[in-house]
PDB file of C-alpha atoms in Angstrom:
ATOM      1  CA  MET A   1     -15.265 -29.978 -24.836  1.00 70.00           C
ATOM      2  CA  GLU A   2     -15.559 -26.298 -25.748  1.00 82.00           C
ATOM      3  CA  ASN A   3     -15.849 -25.244 -29.387  1.00 90.00           C
ATOM      4  CA  VAL A   4     -13.149 -22.667 -30.056  1.00 95.00           C
ATOM      5  CA  ILE A   5     -14.407 -21.980 -33.591  1.00 96.00           C
ATOM      6  CA  ARG A   6     -17.825 -22.798 -34.988  1.00 96.00           C
ATOM      7  CA  THR A   7     -19.288 -21.776 -38.355  1.00 95.00           C
ATOM      8  CA  TYR A   8     -22.747 -22.280 -39.796  1.00 95.00           C
ATOM      9  CA  GLN A   9     -23.413 -22.154 -43.563  1.00 95.00           C
ATOM     10  CA  LEU A  10     -20.558 -19.709 -44.060  1.00 94.00           C
ATOM     11  CA  ASN A  11     -20.370 -18.122 -47.521  1.00 93.00           C
ATOM     12  CA  LYS A  12     -18.086 -15.581 -49.147  1.00 93.00           C
ATOM     13  CA  GLU A  13     -18.569 -14.151 -52.616  1.00 92.00           C
ATOM     14  CA  PHE A  14     -16.294 -11.776 -54.535  1.00 89.00           C
ATOM     15  CA  LYS A  15     -18.180 -10.252 -57.465  1.00 83.00           C
ATOM     16  CA  GLU A  16     -18.825 -13.289 -59.678  1.00 80.00           C
ATOM     17  CA  GLU A  17     -16.600 -15.705 -57.730  1.00 87.00           C
ATOM     18  CA  THR A  18     -17.736 -17.808 -54.774  1.00 89.00           C
ATOM     19  CA  ALA A  19     -14.693 -18.328 -52.542  1.00 91.00           C
ATOM     20  CA  LEU A  20     -16.420 -20.267 -49.760  1.00 93.00           C
ATOM     21  CA  GLN A  21     -19.827 -21.894 -49.706  1.00 92.00           C
ATOM     22  CA  SER A  22     -22.013 -23.639 -47.123  1.00 92.00           C
ATOM     23  CA  PHE A  23     -18.990 -24.081 -44.857  1.00 94.00           C
ATOM     24  CA  ASP A  24     -19.946 -25.778 -41.580  1.00 95.00           C
ATOM     25  CA  PHE A  25     -16.905 -26.215 -39.364  1.00 95.00           C
ATOM     26  CA  ALA A  26     -16.162 -26.788 -35.684  1.00 96.00           C
ATOM     27  CA  LEU A  27     -12.768 -26.729 -33.942  1.00 96.00           C
ATOM     28  CA  GLN A  28     -12.681 -28.123 -30.427  1.00 95.00           C
ATOM     29  CA  GLN A  29     -10.370 -27.077 -27.640  1.00 94.00           C
ATOM     30  CA  GLY A  30      -7.043 -28.940 -27.717  1.00 94.00           C
ATOM     31  CA  GLU A  31      -7.153 -29.992 -31.364  1.00 96.00           C
ATOM     32  CA  ILE A  32      -4.496 -29.451 -34.002  1.00 97.00           C
ATOM     33  CA  CYS A  33      -6.520 -29.259 -37.192  1.00 97.00           C
ATOM     34  CA  ALA A  34      -4.946 -29.005 -40.651  1.00 96.00           C
ATOM     35  CA  LEU A  35      -6.930 -27.237 -43.365  1.00 96.00           C
ATOM     36  CA  ILE A  36      -5.791 -28.685 -46.690  1.00 94.00           C
ATOM     37  CA  GLY A  37      -6.582 -27.486 -50.199  1.00 92.00           C
ATOM     38  CA  LYS A  38      -5.032 -26.295 -53.436  1.00 90.00           C
ATOM     39  CA  ASN A  39      -4.200 -22.637 -53.998  1.00 87.00           C
ATOM     40  CA  GLY A  40      -7.497 -20.808 -54.385  1.00 87.00           C
ATOM     41  CA  ALA A  41      -9.519 -23.465 -52.571  1.00 90.00           C
ATOM     42  CA  GLY A  42     -10.726 -20.971 -49.943  1.00 90.00           C
ATOM     43  CA  LYS A  43      -8.317 -21.545 -47.046  1.00 92.00           C
ATOM     44  CA  SER A  44      -6.986 -17.997 -46.764  1.00 91.00           C
ATOM     45  CA  THR A  45     -10.472 -16.555 -47.264  1.00 93.00           C
ATOM     46  CA  PHE A  46     -11.691 -18.605 -44.316  1.00 95.00           C
ATOM     47  CA  PHE A  47      -8.751 -17.530 -42.133  1.00 95.00           C
ATOM     48  CA  LYS A  48      -9.296 -13.858 -43.010  1.00 93.00           C
ATOM     49  CA  MET A  49     -12.957 -14.131 -42.013  1.00 94.00           C
ATOM     50  CA  LEU A  50     -11.964 -15.671 -38.685  1.00 95.00           C
ATOM     51  CA  SER A  51      -9.523 -12.814 -38.037  1.00 92.00           C
ATOM     52  CA  GLY A  52     -12.031 -10.139 -39.041  1.00 91.00           C
ATOM     53  CA  GLN A  53     -10.042  -8.919 -42.060  1.00 92.00           C
ATOM     54  CA  ILE A  54     -13.015  -9.612 -44.331  1.00 93.00           C
ATOM     55  CA  ALA A  55     -16.686 -10.160 -43.581  1.00 92.00           C
ATOM     56  CA  PRO A  56     -18.724 -13.183 -44.684  1.00 93.00           C
ATOM     57  CA  THR A  57     -21.369 -12.673 -47.359  1.00 93.00           C
ATOM     58  CA  ASN A  58     -23.707 -14.674 -45.166  1.00 93.00           C
ATOM     59  CA  GLY A  59     -23.602 -17.383 -42.515  1.00 93.00           C
ATOM     60  CA  GLU A  60     -22.398 -17.234 -38.927  1.00 94.00           C
ATOM     61  CA  ILE A  61     -19.061 -17.443 -37.099  1.00 95.00           C
ATOM     62  CA  GLN A  62     -18.773 -18.196 -33.391  1.00 95.00           C
ATOM     63  CA  LEU A  63     -15.469 -17.760 -31.527  1.00 95.00           C
ATOM     64  CA  PHE A  64     -15.380 -19.340 -28.067  1.00 94.00           C
ATOM     65  CA  GLY A  65     -19.191 -19.373 -28.278  1.00 91.00           C
ATOM     66  CA  LYS A  66     -19.342 -15.620 -28.956  1.00 91.00           C
ATOM     67  CA  THR A  67     -21.253 -14.270 -31.940  1.00 89.00           C
ATOM     68  CA  LYS A  68     -20.530 -11.239 -34.147  1.00 86.00           C
ATOM     69  CA  ASN A  69     -21.019  -8.457 -31.586  1.00 87.00           C
ATOM     70  CA  GLU A  70     -18.524 -10.062 -29.195  1.00 91.00           C
ATOM     71  CA  HIS A  71     -15.914 -11.198 -31.743  1.00 92.00           C
ATOM     72  CA  ALA A  72     -13.439  -8.440 -30.859  1.00 89.00           C
ATOM     73  CA  ARG A  73     -13.167  -9.678 -27.282  1.00 89.00           C
ATOM     74  CA  ALA A  74     -13.026 -13.323 -28.329  1.00 92.00           C
ATOM     75  CA  ARG A  75     -10.187 -12.600 -30.778  1.00 91.00           C
ATOM     76  CA  GLN A  76      -8.074 -11.375 -27.855  1.00 90.00           C
ATOM     77  CA  ARG A  77      -7.773 -15.053 -26.948  1.00 92.00           C
ATOM     78  CA  MET A  78      -6.478 -15.907 -30.421  1.00 94.00           C
ATOM     79  CA  GLY A  79      -3.237 -15.421 -32.341  1.00 93.00           C
ATOM     80  CA  PHE A  80      -3.418 -15.015 -36.114  1.00 93.00           C
ATOM     81  CA  MET A  81      -0.643 -15.429 -38.663  1.00 91.00           C
ATOM     82  CA  ILE A  82      -2.126 -14.809 -42.089  1.00 87.00           C
ATOM     83  CA  GLU A  83       0.112 -13.871 -45.027  1.00 73.00           C
ATOM     84  CA  GLU A  84       3.402 -12.086 -44.280  1.00 70.00           C
ATOM     85  CA  PRO A  85       3.224 -10.216 -40.954  1.00 70.00           C
ATOM     86  CA  LYS A  86       3.481  -6.406 -41.174  1.00 82.00           C
ATOM     87  CA  PHE A  87       6.429  -5.153 -39.135  1.00 92.00           C
ATOM     88  CA  PHE A  88       8.465  -1.937 -39.120  1.00 93.00           C
ATOM     89  CA  GLY A  89      11.527  -2.428 -41.325  1.00 92.00           C
ATOM     90  CA  ASP A  90      13.826  -0.154 -39.297  1.00 94.00           C
ATOM     91  CA  PHE A  91      12.802  -1.678 -35.939  1.00 94.00           C
ATOM     92  CA  THR A  92      14.546  -4.603 -34.282  1.00 94.00           C
ATOM     93  CA  ALA A  93      12.581  -7.680 -33.208  1.00 93.00           C
ATOM     94  CA  GLU A  94      12.373  -6.320 -29.666  1.00 93.00           C
ATOM     95  CA  GLN A  95      11.207  -2.891 -30.831  1.00 93.00           C
ATOM     96  CA  ASN A  96       8.545  -4.380 -33.108  1.00 94.00           C
ATOM     97  CA  LEU A  97       7.186  -6.611 -30.363  1.00 93.00           C
ATOM     98  CA  GLU A  98       7.307  -3.745 -27.844  1.00 93.00           C
ATOM     99  CA  TYR A  99       5.134  -1.674 -30.190  1.00 93.00           C
ATOM    100  CA  PHE A 100       2.569  -4.477 -30.471  1.00 91.00           C
ATOM    101  CA  ARG A 101       2.785  -5.258 -26.734  1.00 91.00           C
ATOM    102  CA  ILE A 102       1.683  -1.707 -25.910  1.00 91.00           C
ATOM    103  CA  GLN A 103      -0.901  -1.648 -28.700  1.00 87.00           C
ATOM    104  CA  ARG A 104      -2.483  -4.903 -27.524  1.00 84.00           C
ATOM    105  CA  GLY A 105      -2.325  -4.154 -23.829  1.00 84.00           C
ATOM    106  CA  VAL A 106       0.027  -6.984 -22.871  1.00 85.00           C
ATOM    107  CA  VAL A 107       1.147  -6.099 -19.344  1.00 81.00           C
ATOM    108  CA  GLU A 108       4.304  -8.152 -18.919  1.00 88.00           C
ATOM    109  CA  LYS A 109       7.261  -6.697 -20.821  1.00 89.00           C
ATOM    110  CA  ALA A 110       9.249  -9.861 -20.069  1.00 90.00           C
ATOM    111  CA  ARG A 111       6.888 -11.686 -22.421  1.00 91.00           C
ATOM    112  CA  ILE A 112       8.873 -10.292 -25.375  1.00 93.00           C
ATOM    113  CA  SER A 113      12.077 -12.148 -24.497  1.00 92.00           C
ATOM    114  CA  GLU A 114      10.021 -15.272 -23.703  1.00 92.00           C
ATOM    115  CA  VAL A 115       8.397 -15.485 -27.125  1.00 92.00           C
ATOM    116  CA  LEU A 116      11.618 -14.593 -28.966  1.00 92.00           C
ATOM    117  CA  LYS A 117      13.328 -17.486 -27.202  1.00 90.00           C
ATOM    118  CA  MET A 118      10.421 -19.807 -28.014  1.00 87.00           C
ATOM    119  CA  VAL A 119      10.737 -19.165 -31.761  1.00 88.00           C
ATOM    120  CA  GLY A 120      14.546 -19.220 -31.851  1.00 86.00           C
ATOM    121  CA  LEU A 121      15.243 -15.514 -32.345  1.00 89.00           C
ATOM    122  CA  SER A 122      17.015 -14.748 -29.064  1.00 87.00           C
ATOM    123  CA  GLU A 123      20.339 -14.227 -30.824  1.00 87.00           C
ATOM    124  CA  HIS A 124      18.899 -11.865 -33.442  1.00 85.00           C
ATOM    125  CA  THR A 125      17.003  -9.366 -31.293  1.00 80.00           C
ATOM    126  CA  LYS A 126      19.176  -6.376 -32.267  1.00 83.00           C
ATOM    127  CA  LYS A 127      19.046  -6.952 -36.028  1.00 89.00           C
ATOM    128  CA  LYS A 128      16.684  -4.696 -38.004  1.00 93.00           C
ATOM    129  CA  PHE A 129      13.626  -6.372 -39.484  1.00 93.00           C
ATOM    130  CA  HIS A 130      14.559  -5.406 -43.061  1.00 92.00           C
ATOM    131  CA  GLN A 131      17.763  -7.449 -42.593  1.00 91.00           C
ATOM    132  CA  TYR A 132      15.812 -10.581 -41.706  1.00 88.00           C
ATOM    133  CA  SER A 133      15.551 -13.568 -44.019  1.00 85.00           C
ATOM    134  CA  MET A 134      12.100 -14.833 -44.984  1.00 82.00           C
ATOM    135  CA  GLY A 135      12.397 -17.593 -42.404  1.00 83.00           C
ATOM    136  CA  MET A 136      13.308 -15.136 -39.621  1.00 86.00           C
ATOM    137  CA  LYS A 137      10.343 -12.963 -40.587  1.00 87.00           C
ATOM    138  CA  GLN A 138       8.081 -15.997 -40.244  1.00 86.00           C
ATOM    139  CA  ARG A 139       9.534 -16.736 -36.804  1.00 88.00           C
ATOM    140  CA  LEU A 140       8.899 -13.163 -35.684  1.00 91.00           C
ATOM    141  CA  GLY A 141       5.351 -13.447 -36.993  1.00 91.00           C
ATOM    142  CA  LEU A 142       4.855 -16.523 -34.837  1.00 91.00           C
ATOM    143  CA  ALA A 143       6.351 -14.694 -31.856  1.00 92.00           C
ATOM    144  CA  LEU A 144       3.779 -11.942 -32.377  1.00 93.00           C
ATOM    145  CA  CYS A 145       1.012 -14.576 -32.402  1.00 92.00           C
ATOM    146  CA  LEU A 146       2.219 -15.849 -29.033  1.00 93.00           C
ATOM    147  CA  LEU A 147       2.714 -12.436 -27.434  1.00 92.00           C
ATOM    148  CA  SER A 148      -0.676 -12.277 -25.697  1.00 89.00           C
ATOM    149  CA  ASN A 149      -0.648 -15.901 -24.451  1.00 91.00           C
ATOM    150  CA  PRO A 150      -3.441 -17.027 -26.804  1.00 93.00           C
ATOM    151  CA  ASP A 151      -5.684 -20.053 -26.303  1.00 95.00           C
ATOM    152  CA  CYS A 152      -5.880 -20.637 -30.066  1.00 96.00           C
ATOM    153  CA  LEU A 153      -3.500 -20.109 -32.984  1.00 96.00           C
ATOM    154  CA  VAL A 154      -4.694 -19.693 -36.587  1.00 96.00           C
ATOM    155  CA  LEU A 155      -1.653 -20.125 -38.837  1.00 95.00           C
ATOM    156  CA  ASP A 156      -1.573 -19.777 -42.625  1.00 92.00           C
ATOM    157  CA  GLU A 157       1.697 -21.211 -44.002  1.00 90.00           C
ATOM    158  CA  PRO A 158       3.746 -20.580 -40.814  1.00 89.00           C
ATOM    159  CA  THR A 159       6.821 -22.436 -42.129  1.00 87.00           C
ATOM    160  CA  ASN A 160       7.010 -20.468 -45.387  1.00 83.00           C
ATOM    161  CA  GLY A 161      10.650 -19.660 -46.147  1.00 79.00           C
ATOM    162  CA  LEU A 162      12.111 -21.923 -43.464  1.00 84.00           C
ATOM    163  CA  ASP A 163      14.809 -24.506 -44.155  1.00 86.00           C
ATOM    164  CA  PRO A 164      14.170 -28.149 -43.100  1.00 88.00           C
ATOM    165  CA  GLU A 165      15.776 -27.588 -39.680  1.00 86.00           C
ATOM    166  CA  GLY A 166      13.626 -24.512 -39.087  1.00 85.00           C
ATOM    167  CA  ILE A 167      10.477 -26.364 -40.164  1.00 88.00           C
ATOM    168  CA  ASN A 168      11.314 -29.149 -37.731  1.00 88.00           C
ATOM    169  CA  GLU A 169      11.842 -26.632 -34.892  1.00 86.00           C
ATOM    170  CA  ILE A 170       8.501 -24.916 -35.553  1.00 88.00           C
ATOM    171  CA  ARG A 171       6.726 -28.289 -35.620  1.00 91.00           C
ATOM    172  CA  ARG A 172       8.269 -29.204 -32.256  1.00 89.00           C
ATOM    173  CA  LEU A 173       7.267 -25.823 -30.840  1.00 89.00           C
ATOM    174  CA  LEU A 174       3.654 -26.154 -32.003  1.00 93.00           C
ATOM    175  CA  LEU A 175       3.392 -29.665 -30.578  1.00 94.00           C
ATOM    176  CA  GLU A 176       4.810 -28.419 -27.283  1.00 91.00           C
ATOM    177  CA  LEU A 177       2.359 -25.498 -27.177  1.00 91.00           C
ATOM    178  CA  ASN A 178      -0.510 -27.877 -27.828  1.00 94.00           C
ATOM    179  CA  GLN A 179       0.518 -30.682 -25.475  1.00 94.00           C
ATOM    180  CA  GLU A 180       1.937 -28.667 -22.565  1.00 89.00           C
ATOM    181  CA  ARG A 181      -0.155 -25.490 -22.744  1.00 88.00           C
ATOM    182  CA  GLN A 182      -3.315 -26.914 -24.370  1.00 92.00           C
ATOM    183  CA  ILE A 183      -3.248 -24.300 -27.143  1.00 94.00           C
ATOM    184  CA  THR A 184      -5.669 -25.160 -29.946  1.00 97.00           C
ATOM    185  CA  ILE A 185      -4.196 -24.837 -33.454  1.00 97.00           C
ATOM    186  CA  LEU A 186      -5.760 -24.395 -36.896  1.00 97.00           C
ATOM    187  CA  ILE A 187      -3.066 -24.529 -39.558  1.00 97.00           C
ATOM    188  CA  SER A 188      -2.553 -24.677 -43.312  1.00 94.00           C
ATOM    189  CA  SER A 189       0.628 -25.489 -45.203  1.00 91.00           C
ATOM    190  CA  HIS A 190       1.624 -26.639 -48.668  1.00 89.00           C
ATOM    191  CA  ILE A 191       4.103 -29.035 -46.992  1.00 89.00           C
ATOM    192  CA  LEU A 192       1.638 -31.851 -46.408  1.00 90.00           C
ATOM    193  CA  SER A 193       4.260 -34.206 -44.989  1.00 88.00           C
ATOM    194  CA  GLU A 194       4.705 -31.752 -42.093  1.00 91.00           C
ATOM    195  CA  LEU A 195       0.971 -31.533 -41.474  1.00 92.00           C
ATOM    196  CA  GLN A 196       0.839 -35.327 -41.346  1.00 90.00           C
ATOM    197  CA  LEU A 197       3.385 -35.269 -38.494  1.00 91.00           C
ATOM    198  CA  LEU A 198       1.680 -32.404 -36.666  1.00 94.00           C
ATOM    199  CA  ALA A 199      -2.113 -32.535 -36.914  1.00 95.00           C
ATOM    200  CA  ASN A 200      -4.596 -34.878 -35.256  1.00 95.00           C
ATOM    201  CA  ARG A 201      -7.420 -33.904 -37.619  1.00 96.00           C
ATOM    202  CA  PHE A 202      -7.539 -33.080 -41.333  1.00 96.00           C
ATOM    203  CA  VAL A 203     -10.161 -31.009 -43.151  1.00 96.00           C
ATOM    204  CA  PHE A 204      -9.959 -31.062 -46.948  1.00 95.00           C
ATOM    205  CA  ILE A 205     -11.397 -28.117 -48.891  1.00 95.00           C
ATOM    206  CA  HIS A 206     -11.894 -27.895 -52.665  1.00 93.00           C
ATOM    207  CA  ASP A 207     -13.464 -25.076 -54.681  1.00 91.00           C
ATOM    208  CA  GLY A 208     -14.732 -23.448 -51.483  1.00 92.00           C
ATOM    209  CA  LYS A 209     -16.438 -26.588 -50.175  1.00 93.00           C
ATOM    210  CA  MET A 210     -15.450 -29.013 -47.447  1.00 94.00           C
ATOM    211  CA  VAL A 211     -14.970 -32.416 -49.094  1.00 93.00           C
ATOM    212  CA  GLU A 212     -13.781 -34.431 -46.094  1.00 93.00           C
ATOM    213  CA  ASP A 213     -13.224 -34.055 -42.357  1.00 95.00           C
ATOM    214  CA  ILE A 214     -11.205 -36.956 -40.954  1.00 94.00           C
ATOM    215  CA  SER A 215      -9.309 -37.797 -37.770  1.00 93.00           C
ATOM    216  CA  LYS A 216      -5.644 -38.838 -37.788  1.00 91.00           C
ATOM    217  CA  THR A 217      -6.606 -42.385 -36.757  1.00 90.00           C
ATOM    218  CA  ASP A 218      -9.141 -42.760 -39.563  1.00 88.00           C
ATOM    219  CA  LEU A 219      -6.713 -41.237 -42.052  1.00 87.00           C
ATOM    220  CA  GLU A 220      -4.003 -43.708 -41.069  1.00 82.00           C
ATOM    221  CA  ASN A 221      -6.479 -46.571 -41.516  1.00 78.00           C
ATOM    222  CA  LYS A 222      -7.291 -45.324 -45.005  1.00 77.00           C
ATOM    223  CA  CYS A 223      -3.674 -44.652 -45.917  1.00 77.00           C
ATOM    224  CA  LYS A 224      -2.623 -48.226 -46.326  1.00 75.00           C
ATOM    225  CA  LYS A 225       0.151 -49.312 -48.680  1.00 81.00           C
ATOM    226  CA  GLN A 226      -0.031 -48.730 -52.443  1.00 84.00           C
ATOM    227  CA  LEU A 227       1.605 -50.333 -55.465  1.00 89.00           C
ATOM    228  CA  LYS A 228       3.648 -48.046 -57.686  1.00 90.00           C
ATOM    229  CA  ILE A 229       4.751 -49.224 -61.139  1.00 92.00           C
ATOM    230  CA  LYS A 230       6.531 -47.519 -64.030  1.00 93.00           C
ATOM    231  CA  VAL A 231       5.580 -48.647 -67.531  1.00 92.00           C
ATOM    232  CA  ASN A 232       6.307 -47.637 -71.126  1.00 92.00           C
ATOM    233  CA  ASP A 233       2.623 -47.482 -72.116  1.00 91.00           C
ATOM    234  CA  SER A 234       0.239 -46.020 -69.521  1.00 91.00           C
ATOM    235  CA  ALA A 235      -2.837 -46.112 -71.771  1.00 91.00           C
ATOM    236  CA  LYS A 236      -2.480 -49.809 -72.619  1.00 92.00           C
ATOM    237  CA  THR A 237      -1.720 -50.609 -68.980  1.00 92.00           C
ATOM    238  CA  SER A 238      -4.860 -48.793 -67.832  1.00 92.00           C
ATOM    239  CA  GLN A 239      -7.050 -50.727 -70.265  1.00 92.00           C
ATOM    240  CA  LEU A 240      -5.484 -54.022 -69.215  1.00 91.00           C
ATOM    241  CA  LEU A 241      -5.894 -53.340 -65.494  1.00 91.00           C
ATOM    242  CA  GLU A 242      -9.542 -52.359 -65.915  1.00 91.00           C
ATOM    243  CA  ARG A 243     -10.298 -55.503 -67.973  1.00 90.00           C
ATOM    244  CA  THR A 244      -8.560 -57.806 -65.501  1.00 91.00           C
ATOM    245  CA  PHE A 245      -9.603 -56.199 -62.189  1.00 89.00           C
ATOM    246  CA  ARG A 246     -13.104 -54.725 -62.482  1.00 85.00           C
ATOM    247  CA  ASP A 247     -12.896 -52.988 -59.076  1.00 88.00           C
ATOM    248  CA  ILE A 248      -9.339 -51.668 -59.440  1.00 89.00           C
ATOM    249  CA  ASP A 249      -8.568 -48.275 -57.876  1.00 88.00           C
ATOM    250  CA  TYR A 250      -5.654 -46.557 -59.603  1.00 88.00           C
ATOM    251  CA  ARG A 251      -4.432 -43.311 -61.145  1.00 87.00           C
ATOM    252  CA  CYS A 252      -1.849 -42.404 -63.758  1.00 89.00           C
ATOM    253  CA  LEU A 253       0.948 -39.945 -63.058  1.00 87.00           C
ATOM    254  CA  VAL A 254       3.490 -38.365 -65.396  1.00 84.00           C
ATOM    255  CA  ASP A 255       6.484 -40.218 -66.867  1.00 87.00           C
ATOM    256  CA  GLY A 256       4.700 -43.585 -67.016  1.00 90.00           C
ATOM    257  CA  TRP A 257       4.079 -43.999 -63.296  1.00 91.00           C
ATOM    258  CA  ILE A 258       0.848 -45.687 -62.210  1.00 92.00           C
ATOM    259  CA  ILE A 259      -0.320 -45.774 -58.596  1.00 89.00           C
ATOM    260  CA  ILE A 260      -2.552 -48.734 -57.668  1.00 89.00           C
ATOM    261  CA  HIS A 261      -4.452 -48.348 -54.383  1.00 84.00           C
ATOM    262  CA  SER A 262      -6.200 -51.735 -54.415  1.00 84.00           C
ATOM    263  CA  HIS A 263      -4.894 -55.270 -55.128  1.00 86.00           C
ATOM    264  CA  VAL A 264      -1.551 -54.262 -53.598  1.00 85.00           C
ATOM    265  CA  ASP A 265      -0.920 -57.866 -52.483  1.00 84.00           C
ATOM    266  CA  GLN A 266      -1.190 -58.982 -56.132  1.00 86.00           C
ATOM    267  CA  GLY A 267       1.833 -57.007 -57.276  1.00 86.00           C
ATOM    268  CA  ALA A 268       3.663 -60.053 -58.648  1.00 87.00           C
ATOM    269  CA  GLU A 269       0.566 -61.148 -60.563  1.00 89.00           C
ATOM    270  CA  ILE A 270       0.084 -57.651 -62.037  1.00 90.00           C
ATOM    271  CA  ASN A 271       3.758 -57.497 -63.034  1.00 89.00           C
ATOM    272  CA  ALA A 272       3.570 -60.883 -64.769  1.00 89.00           C
ATOM    273  CA  LEU A 273       0.346 -59.865 -66.548  1.00 90.00           C
ATOM    274  CA  LEU A 274       1.924 -56.716 -67.953  1.00 91.00           C
ATOM    275  CA  HIS A 275       4.991 -58.614 -69.182  1.00 89.00           C
ATOM    276  CA  ARG A 276       2.779 -61.214 -70.933  1.00 90.00           C
ATOM    277  CA  GLU A 277       0.972 -58.416 -72.747  1.00 91.00           C
ATOM    278  CA  GLY A 278       4.197 -56.841 -73.985  1.00 92.00           C
ATOM    279  CA  ILE A 279       4.292 -53.906 -71.588  1.00 92.00           C
ATOM    280  CA  SER A 280       7.744 -52.995 -70.328  1.00 92.00           C
ATOM    281  CA  VAL A 281       7.857 -52.543 -66.529  1.00 91.00           C
ATOM    282  CA  SER A 282      10.988 -50.731 -65.384  1.00 91.00           C
ATOM    283  CA  GLU A 283      10.141 -50.306 -61.694  1.00 89.00           C
ATOM    284  CA  VAL A 284       7.767 -51.874 -59.154  1.00 89.00           C
ATOM    285  CA  MET A 285       7.532 -50.816 -55.523  1.00 87.00           C
ATOM    286  CA  VAL A 286       5.167 -50.970 -52.576  1.00 86.00           C
ATOM    287  CA  GLU A 287       5.050 -47.803 -50.471  1.00 81.00           C
ATOM    288  CA  ASP A 288       3.031 -46.177 -47.731  1.00 78.00           C
ATOM    289  CA  VAL A 289       0.320 -43.722 -48.771  1.00 77.00           C
ATOM    290  CA  THR A 290       1.233 -40.155 -47.793  1.00 82.00           C
ATOM    291  CA  LEU A 291      -1.122 -37.342 -46.908  1.00 87.00           C
ATOM    292  CA  GLU A 292      -0.337 -35.761 -50.293  1.00 87.00           C
ATOM    293  CA  ASP A 293      -1.247 -39.020 -52.069  1.00 83.00           C
ATOM    294  CA  TYR A 294      -4.540 -39.131 -50.203  1.00 86.00           C
ATOM    295  CA  PHE A 295      -5.287 -35.477 -50.942  1.00 89.00           C
ATOM    296  CA  LEU A 296      -4.575 -35.805 -54.670  1.00 85.00           C
ATOM    297  CA  LYS A 297      -6.720 -38.930 -54.882  1.00 81.00           C
ATOM    298  CA  LEU A 298      -9.510 -37.017 -53.131  1.00 85.00           C
ATOM    299  CA  VAL A 299      -9.498 -33.856 -55.273  1.00 82.00           C
ATOM    300  CA  GLY A 300      -7.388 -34.754 -58.305  1.00 73.00           C
ATOM    301  CA  GLY A 301      -4.644 -32.723 -59.970  1.00 61.00           C
ATOM    302  CA  THR A 302      -1.490 -31.560 -58.244  1.00 53.00           C
ATOM    303  CA  ALA A 303      -1.092 -30.236 -54.702  1.00 49.00           C
ATOM    304  CA  ASN A 304      -0.272 -26.658 -55.658  1.00 47.00           C
ATOM    305  CA  ASP A 305      -2.590 -26.026 -58.608  1.00 46.00           C
TER     306      ASP A 305
END
């Protein structure tokens, strides 16, 4: 299987800040890979290096097996959506895409109506860009990515500004592009529940370093059920759990919630123990582990720090 993207010991430094360090990454043809990290983790820096917007401090990037001198040609096979796309405010969707079609040497003019239909903008082609909502702007940005029939899409927050229906439509479109047209996709989003439905591989990045690279199958095996309890005294509960279950795996959330990842089948026993020790338990539930749960357990904190 061909490597679409390959990096070796990639580093990026900004003055005294290291944004990305020792980043070894490979994306194979046909994958949908989600890059997951908090704000400032290095995701956008990595995407900008792939697109050529910024240069690495050191390390190597290969695109379709091509090294630095041939990157411009390799990027013609890729569509990038990084930050808010830059369009002409007084142009319609058709006029904006016509400008980029000529600029990028796309021969078929009919491709404009094709991509506008694909992203659900067929009924808004005459409206000026400055009249577009944030969600419509994102759709037009995706249409621009698709204009040159790319083999790979690199998408940074492509569903930003979309309502739930729009997010669902974009997810269906990306799955269709991947499954029917074999387009490889590298994507980031703060909506981790969407990534869980879309991606078949997950790469977690924290403080500029890759902390885990895991397939969807392996992630699902790790994301077993968890026990969630709400108590009136988290500190006392923590001490009690650690004394009783030496190998317990848990974390405390706000408002008295405690998530227990191990001993889930002993929920009744844990509940009885807490009651005996005078701890008030207001809620107990067993739930599936989400991608966000897994991510927060891996790096700590909150998803959008």
